[in-house]
Amino acid sequence: MAVKEIKVKSNIPIYSIGVSWILYSLVFKMYRIIDFIIAACISAVVYMALYFIIPDKNIEITEPDFVKSGDKTADEIVERGNIMLGELLEIKGSIDNVILKNNIDELHKTGSLIYGYVSKNPSSAPSIKKFNDYYFPETVKILKAYDEIDDFAGKNANETKTKIEKSIQSMINAFNKQLDNLLYDKTFDVRTDIKVLETLLAEEGLSGKED
Amino acid sequence: MEKIKSRRTTAWIVTIIIVFFSSGFGVAKTAAMMRRDAESYFSGNNSITEDLDTKTGYAHNIITIAKKYLEEDDVKALRQSINQMDTAKTPSLKYKANLQLNDDVSQLKIRLESLGDAVKDMDKLYLDKMIFNIQSIDDIINKSGYNSSARDYNTAVNSIPASLFKNIFGIRNLELYGE
């Protein structure tokens, strides 16, 4: 996982322009072009001063680091998945609901495992095609919608947010199921190997079990 | 990241709206101050309205003298002018009423002068004094600062940038007195 740090400028300097204009209009006469120029100069000075005084806010974004496999299809899928995983983290960073943040973390963790596995096992890429083309983008789309309406408190906004919060568990299940399906071939091979090994050991009398 | 960008966009939009409305408020506030200053020449203390009220007082005195020698019908026009002056509230109506009053006073003076010696010398003197006072008041009104203040106000609210907010904030021009 790569941790990316983004610097975000404060919006206070922008609002200070408005505040400067309000104060100017309250205190001074304002009807000539010169009055507007003075107000603009004062607000520009205030903006610049606050722009440099107020420190940038640092936001950390962790992005999964996948190595290219050389398989074009697999690399394309992993690259797209990587972008969507990044989007999940951005959404997580900007919403306020703690439970939903934890659930997004879980989605991100499972998603990272899926794409990490595909990057190491490119032959498994076709089995996550539907997940990559539909389920994951839809999940991101729904969570983006949540992010957009997060600040609103109307009836529709609240109902929609509640629905999304409830449906997130289904998304987590789907992600886990996808990971499980992805690992099926691998686990099947391992189980078969274990069974063969146990059979051979038993035939040679090395299993430690007595007949 | 999108949310951060959208919050920044919102901040700029809100700021632009604040700047627009505070500019409009500033213009409206300044215009109201200038308007009050100009109107004080028209309707405050020592204003045109007060001078015209004094003038109507002199016109009443002229009627009183005229009634000694003339019929009610002869002074009727001046009475109507006085009423018109009292009911007129705006500068343009006051100006028109004043012109009419001057006209009627002149007519009445001519009428009284036509009576010759029938009018007592003391009344003649008093009449001359009243007419002199009326003319003095017109001189005072002509030197009033109302028109120049009203013109300054009108120029201010009709020039850019104030004119951009004029209609939105209901800023109106001021009538001039007699121009």
Coordinates of C-alpha atoms in Angstrom, one line a residue:
Chain A
M1 CA 0.0 0.0 0.0
A2 CA 1.3 3.4 -0.9
V3 CA 0.4 6.4 1.2
K4 CA -0.2 9.5 -0.8
E5 CA -0.5 12.8 1.0
I6 CA -2.6 15.6 -0.6
K7 CA -2.4 19.2 0.5
V8 CA -5.7 20.9 0.6
K9 CA -6.0 24.7 0.8
S10 CA -8.4 26.2 3.3
N11 CA -11.6 27.9 2.0
I12 CA -11.4 30.6 4.7
P13 CA -9.4 33.0 2.5
I14 CA -12.2 32.8 -0.1
Y15 CA -14.9 33.6 2.4
S16 CA -12.7 36.4 3.7
I17 CA -13.3 38.2 0.4
G18 CA -17.0 38.3 1.1
V19 CA -16.5 39.4 4.7
S20 CA -14.2 42.2 3.5
W21 CA -16.9 43.4 1.1
I22 CA -19.6 43.3 3.7
L23 CA -17.6 45.3 6.2
Y24 CA -16.5 47.8 3.5
S25 CA -20.1 48.3 2.4
L26 CA -21.2 48.8 6.0
V27 CA -18.6 51.4 6.9
F28 CA -17.8 53.3 3.7
K29 CA -19.6 55.0 0.9
M30 CA -19.9 52.8 -2.1
Y31 CA -21.1 54.1 -5.4
R32 CA -18.1 55.2 -7.5
I33 CA -15.7 52.9 -9.4
I34 CA -12.9 54.0 -7.1
D35 CA -15.0 52.7 -4.1
F36 CA -15.3 49.3 -5.8
I37 CA -11.6 49.3 -6.6
I38 CA -10.6 50.1 -3.0
A39 CA -13.0 47.3 -1.7
A40 CA -11.5 44.9 -4.3
C41 CA -7.9 45.8 -3.2
I42 CA -8.7 45.4 0.5
S43 CA -10.4 42.0 -0.1
A44 CA -7.4 40.9 -2.3
V45 CA -5.0 41.9 0.5
V46 CA -7.0 40.0 3.1
Y47 CA -7.3 37.0 0.8
M48 CA -3.6 36.9 0.1
A49 CA -2.7 37.4 3.8
L50 CA -4.9 34.5 4.9
Y51 CA -3.9 32.4 1.9
F52 CA -0.3 32.4 3.2
I53 CA -1.1 32.5 6.9
I54 CA -3.5 29.6 7.1
P55 CA -1.5 26.3 6.7
D56 CA -2.6 23.7 4.1
K57 CA -4.5 20.8 5.4
N58 CA -2.8 17.4 4.8
I59 CA -5.0 14.5 3.8
E60 CA -3.5 11.0 3.6
I61 CA -4.7 8.7 0.9
T62 CA -3.5 5.1 0.8
E63 CA -3.4 3.4 -2.6
P64 CA -2.7 -0.2 -3.2
D65 CA 0.6 -0.9 -5.1
F66 CA 0.2 -3.6 -7.7
V67 CA 3.0 -4.9 -9.9
K68 CA 2.2 -5.3 -13.6
S69 CA 2.0 -8.9 -14.6
G70 CA 2.7 -8.5 -18.3
D71 CA -0.8 -9.9 -19.2
K72 CA -2.6 -7.1 -21.0
T73 CA -6.1 -8.1 -19.9
A74 CA -5.1 -8.7 -16.3
D75 CA -3.1 -5.4 -16.1
E76 CA -6.1 -3.5 -17.5
I77 CA -8.4 -5.0 -15.0
V78 CA -6.0 -4.4 -12.1
E79 CA -5.3 -0.8 -13.3
R80 CA -9.0 0.0 -13.3
G81 CA -9.5 -1.7 -10.0
N82 CA -6.7 0.3 -8.6
I83 CA -8.4 3.6 -9.7
M84 CA -11.7 2.4 -8.1
L85 CA -9.9 1.5 -4.8
G86 CA -8.4 5.0 -4.8
E87 CA -11.9 6.4 -5.3
L88 CA -13.1 4.4 -2.3
L89 CA -10.5 5.9 -0.1
E90 CA -11.3 9.4 -1.3
I91 CA -15.0 8.8 -0.5
K92 CA -14.0 7.5 2.9
G93 CA -11.9 10.6 3.5
S94 CA -14.8 13.0 2.9
I95 CA -17.8 11.4 4.5
D96 CA -18.7 11.7 8.2
N97 CA -20.5 8.5 9.1
V98 CA -18.0 6.4 11.1
I99 CA -19.7 3.0 10.5
L100 CA -19.8 3.6 6.8
K101 CA -16.1 4.6 6.9
N102 CA -15.3 1.2 8.5
N103 CA -17.4 -0.6 6.0
I104 CA -15.6 1.2 3.1
D105 CA -12.4 0.1 4.8
E106 CA -13.5 -3.5 4.6
L107 CA -14.6 -3.1 1.0
H108 CA -11.2 -1.6 0.2
K109 CA -9.3 -4.3 2.1
T110 CA -11.2 -7.1 0.2
G111 CA -10.9 -5.2 -3.1
S112 CA -7.2 -4.9 -2.6
L113 CA -6.9 -8.6 -1.9
I114 CA -8.9 -9.4 -5.1
Y115 CA -6.8 -7.2 -7.3
G116 CA -3.6 -8.2 -5.6
Y117 CA -4.4 -11.8 -6.3
V118 CA -5.2 -11.1 -9.9
S119 CA -2.0 -9.1 -10.4
K120 CA 0.0 -12.2 -9.1
N121 CA -2.3 -14.7 -11.0
P122 CA -3.1 -13.0 -14.3
S123 CA -4.9 -16.2 -15.5
S124 CA -7.6 -15.5 -13.0
A125 CA -8.5 -12.1 -14.4
P126 CA -11.5 -13.3 -16.6
S127 CA -13.2 -14.6 -13.4
I128 CA -13.5 -11.1 -12.0
K129 CA -14.5 -9.4 -15.2
K130 CA -18.1 -9.0 -14.2
F131 CA -17.1 -7.8 -10.8
N132 CA -14.6 -5.3 -12.3
D133 CA -17.0 -4.1 -15.0
Y134 CA -20.2 -3.9 -13.0
Y135 CA -20.3 -4.7 -9.3
F136 CA -17.3 -2.6 -8.2
P137 CA -18.1 0.5 -10.4
E138 CA -21.7 0.4 -9.2
T139 CA -20.5 0.2 -5.6
V140 CA -18.3 3.2 -6.2
K141 CA -21.1 5.1 -8.0
I142 CA -23.5 4.5 -5.1
L143 CA -20.9 5.6 -2.5
K144 CA -20.1 8.7 -4.6
A145 CA -23.8 9.5 -4.5
Y146 CA -23.7 9.2 -0.7
D147 CA -20.7 11.5 -0.6
E148 CA -22.5 14.1 -2.7
I149 CA -25.6 14.2 -0.5
D150 CA -23.8 13.7 2.8
D151 CA -24.1 17.4 3.7
F152 CA -27.8 17.6 3.0
A153 CA -30.4 16.8 5.6
G154 CA -33.7 16.7 3.7
K155 CA -36.2 13.8 3.8
N156 CA -35.1 12.4 0.5
A157 CA -31.4 12.8 1.2
N158 CA -31.8 11.1 4.6
E159 CA -33.8 8.2 3.2
T160 CA -31.3 7.6 0.4
K161 CA -28.3 7.7 2.8
T162 CA -30.0 5.2 5.1
K163 CA -30.6 2.9 2.2
I164 CA -27.0 3.1 1.1
E165 CA -25.8 2.5 4.7
K166 CA -28.0 -0.6 4.8
S167 CA -27.0 -1.9 1.4
I168 CA -23.3 -1.6 2.1
Q169 CA -23.3 -5.0 4.0
S170 CA -24.6 -6.7 0.8
M171 CA -21.7 -5.1 -1.1
I172 CA -19.2 -6.4 1.5
N173 CA -20.7 -9.9 1.2
A174 CA -20.4 -9.7 -2.6
F175 CA -16.8 -8.6 -2.4
N176 CA -16.0 -11.4 0.0
K177 CA -17.8 -13.9 -2.2
Q178 CA -15.9 -12.7 -5.2
L179 CA -12.6 -13.2 -3.3
D180 CA -13.7 -16.6 -2.2
N181 CA -14.7 -17.6 -5.8
L182 CA -11.4 -16.3 -7.0
L183 CA -9.5 -18.4 -4.6
Y184 CA -11.6 -21.5 -5.4
D185 CA -9.3 -23.0 -8.1
K186 CA -6.3 -22.4 -5.9
T187 CA -7.9 -23.9 -2.8
F188 CA -9.3 -26.7 -4.8
D189 CA -5.8 -27.6 -6.1
V190 CA -4.4 -27.4 -2.5
R191 CA -7.2 -29.6 -1.2
T192 CA -6.5 -32.1 -3.9
D193 CA -2.8 -32.1 -3.2
I194 CA -3.5 -32.7 0.5
K195 CA -5.8 -35.6 -0.3
V196 CA -3.3 -37.2 -2.6
L197 CA -0.5 -36.7 -0.1
E198 CA -2.6 -38.2 2.7
T199 CA -3.5 -41.2 0.5
L200 CA 0.2 -41.8 -0.4
L201 CA 1.3 -41.4 3.2
A202 CA -1.4 -43.9 4.3
E203 CA -0.3 -46.4 1.6
E204 CA 3.3 -46.2 2.8
G205 CA 2.2 -46.5 6.4
L206 CA 3.6 -43.1 7.1
S207 CA 0.4 -41.3 8.1
G208 CA 0.7 -42.4 11.7
K209 CA -2.8 -43.9 11.6
E210 CA -3.1 -47.5 12.5
D211 CA -5.4 -49.8 10.5
Chain B
M1 CA -11.1 14.8 -3.8
E2 CA -14.3 15.6 -5.6
K3 CA -16.0 16.8 -2.4
I4 CA -13.0 19.0 -1.6
K5 CA -13.2 20.5 -5.1
S6 CA -17.0 20.9 -4.8
R7 CA -16.6 22.7 -1.4
R8 CA -14.1 25.1 -3.0
T9 CA -16.5 25.8 -5.9
T10 CA -19.3 26.4 -3.4
A11 CA -17.0 28.8 -1.4
W12 CA -16.4 30.8 -4.6
I13 CA -20.0 30.8 -5.6
V14 CA -21.1 31.9 -2.0
T15 CA -18.4 34.6 -2.0
I16 CA -19.4 36.0 -5.4
I17 CA -23.1 36.2 -4.2
I18 CA -21.9 37.9 -1.0
V19 CA -19.8 40.4 -3.0
F20 CA -22.7 41.2 -5.3
F21 CA -25.3 41.7 -2.5
S22 CA -22.9 43.6 -0.2
S23 CA -22.0 45.9 -3.2
G24 CA -25.7 46.4 -3.8
F25 CA -26.3 47.1 -0.2
G26 CA -23.4 49.5 -0.1
V27 CA -24.8 51.4 -3.2
A28 CA -28.3 51.4 -1.7
K29 CA -27.0 52.7 1.6
T30 CA -24.9 55.4 0.1
A31 CA -27.7 56.4 -2.3
A32 CA -30.1 56.6 0.7
M33 CA -27.7 58.9 2.6
M34 CA -27.3 61.2 -0.5
R35 CA -31.0 61.2 -1.1
R36 CA -31.7 62.2 2.5
D37 CA -29.1 65.0 2.3
A38 CA -30.7 66.3 -1.0
E39 CA -34.3 66.0 0.3
S40 CA -33.4 67.9 3.5
Y41 CA -33.0 71.0 1.2
F42 CA -36.5 70.4 0.0
S43 CA -38.4 69.4 3.1
G44 CA -36.3 69.9 6.2
N45 CA -35.6 73.1 8.2
N46 CA -35.0 76.2 6.1
S47 CA -36.1 74.1 3.1
I48 CA -37.9 75.0 -0.1
T49 CA -41.1 73.6 1.4
E50 CA -40.8 75.9 4.4
D51 CA -40.0 78.9 2.2
L52 CA -43.1 78.1 0.1
D53 CA -45.2 77.8 3.2
T54 CA -44.0 81.3 4.2
K55 CA -44.9 82.5 0.7
T56 CA -48.4 81.2 0.9
G57 CA -48.7 83.1 4.2
Y58 CA -47.8 86.3 2.3
A59 CA -50.3 85.3 -0.4
H60 CA -53.0 85.0 2.3
N61 CA -52.2 88.5 3.5
I62 CA -52.5 89.8 0.0
I63 CA -56.0 88.2 -0.2
T64 CA -56.9 89.9 3.0
I65 CA -56.0 93.3 1.6
A66 CA -57.6 92.6 -1.7
K67 CA -60.9 91.5 -0.1
K68 CA -61.3 95.0 1.2
Y69 CA -61.7 96.3 -2.3
L70 CA -62.6 93.3 -4.5
E71 CA -65.2 90.5 -4.6
E72 CA -64.5 86.9 -3.6
D73 CA -64.5 85.9 -7.3
D74 CA -61.5 88.2 -7.9
V75 CA -59.4 86.4 -5.3
K76 CA -60.6 82.9 -6.0
A77 CA -57.8 82.1 -8.4
L78 CA -55.1 83.0 -5.8
R79 CA -56.9 80.9 -3.2
Q80 CA -56.9 78.0 -5.5
S81 CA -53.2 78.5 -6.1
I82 CA -52.6 78.5 -2.4
N83 CA -54.5 75.2 -2.0
Q84 CA -52.6 73.8 -4.9
M85 CA -49.4 74.7 -3.2
D86 CA -50.5 73.1 0.1
T87 CA -51.5 69.9 -1.5
A88 CA -48.4 69.6 -3.8
K89 CA -45.8 67.3 -2.2
T90 CA -43.3 66.7 -5.0
P91 CA -40.7 69.2 -6.2
S92 CA -42.2 69.4 -9.7
L93 CA -45.8 69.9 -8.4
K94 CA -44.5 72.5 -5.9
Y95 CA -42.7 74.3 -8.7
K96 CA -45.8 74.4 -10.9
A97 CA -48.0 75.6 -8.0
N98 CA -45.4 78.3 -7.3
L99 CA -45.5 79.6 -10.8
Q100 CA -49.2 79.6 -10.8
L101 CA -49.2 81.5 -7.4
N102 CA -46.8 84.1 -8.8
D103 CA -49.0 84.5 -11.8
D104 CA -52.1 85.0 -9.7
V105 CA -50.4 87.4 -7.3
S106 CA -49.4 89.5 -10.3
Q107 CA -52.9 89.5 -11.7
L108 CA -54.3 90.5 -8.4
K109 CA -51.8 93.3 -8.0
I110 CA -52.7 94.6 -11.5
R111 CA -56.4 94.4 -10.5
L112 CA -55.8 96.3 -7.3
E113 CA -53.6 98.9 -9.1
S114 CA -56.5 99.5 -11.6
L115 CA -58.6 100.7 -8.7
G116 CA -56.2 103.7 -8.3
D117 CA -56.8 105.9 -5.3
A118 CA -59.6 103.8 -4.0
V119 CA -56.9 101.7 -2.4
K120 CA -55.6 103.2 0.8
D121 CA -51.9 104.3 0.8
M122 CA -51.2 102.0 3.8
D123 CA -52.7 99.0 2.0
K124 CA -50.6 99.9 -1.1
L125 CA -47.5 100.0 1.0
Y126 CA -48.4 96.7 2.7
L127 CA -49.2 95.1 -0.7
D128 CA -45.8 96.2 -2.1
K129 CA -44.1 94.8 1.0
M130 CA -45.8 91.4 0.6
I131 CA -45.0 91.2 -3.1
F132 CA -41.4 92.1 -2.3
N133 CA -41.3 89.4 0.3
I134 CA -42.7 86.9 -2.2
Q135 CA -40.1 87.8 -4.8
S136 CA -37.4 87.5 -2.1
I137 CA -38.5 84.0 -1.3
D138 CA -38.2 83.1 -5.0
D139 CA -34.6 84.4 -4.9
I140 CA -33.9 82.3 -1.8
I141 CA -35.4 79.2 -3.4
N142 CA -33.3 79.8 -6.5
K143 CA -30.2 79.7 -4.4
S144 CA -31.2 76.5 -2.6
G145 CA -28.8 73.6 -2.7
Y146 CA -31.6 71.2 -3.5
N147 CA -31.2 71.0 -7.3
S148 CA -27.4 70.7 -7.2
S149 CA -27.6 68.0 -4.5
A150 CA -30.4 66.2 -6.4
R151 CA -28.3 66.4 -9.6
D152 CA -25.3 64.9 -7.8
Y153 CA -27.4 62.1 -6.5
N154 CA -29.0 61.4 -9.9
T155 CA -25.5 61.4 -11.5
A156 CA -24.2 59.0 -8.9
V157 CA -27.0 56.5 -9.1
N158 CA -27.1 56.6 -12.9
S159 CA -23.3 56.0 -13.4
I160 CA -21.6 52.7 -13.5
P161 CA -21.2 50.8 -11.2
A162 CA -24.1 52.1 -9.0
S163 CA -26.5 52.0 -12.0
L164 CA -26.0 48.2 -12.2
F165 CA -27.7 47.8 -8.8
K166 CA -30.3 50.6 -9.3
N167 CA -33.2 48.5 -10.4
I168 CA -32.5 45.5 -8.3
F169 CA -32.3 47.5 -5.1
G170 CA -35.2 49.9 -6.0
I171 CA -33.1 53.1 -6.2
R172 CA -35.1 55.9 -7.8
N173 CA -34.0 59.2 -9.3
L174 CA -34.8 62.5 -7.5
E175 CA -37.1 65.1 -9.2
L176 CA -35.5 68.4 -9.7
Y177 CA -37.3 71.6 -8.6
G178 CA -38.3 73.3 -11.9
E179 CA -35.9 71.8 -14.3

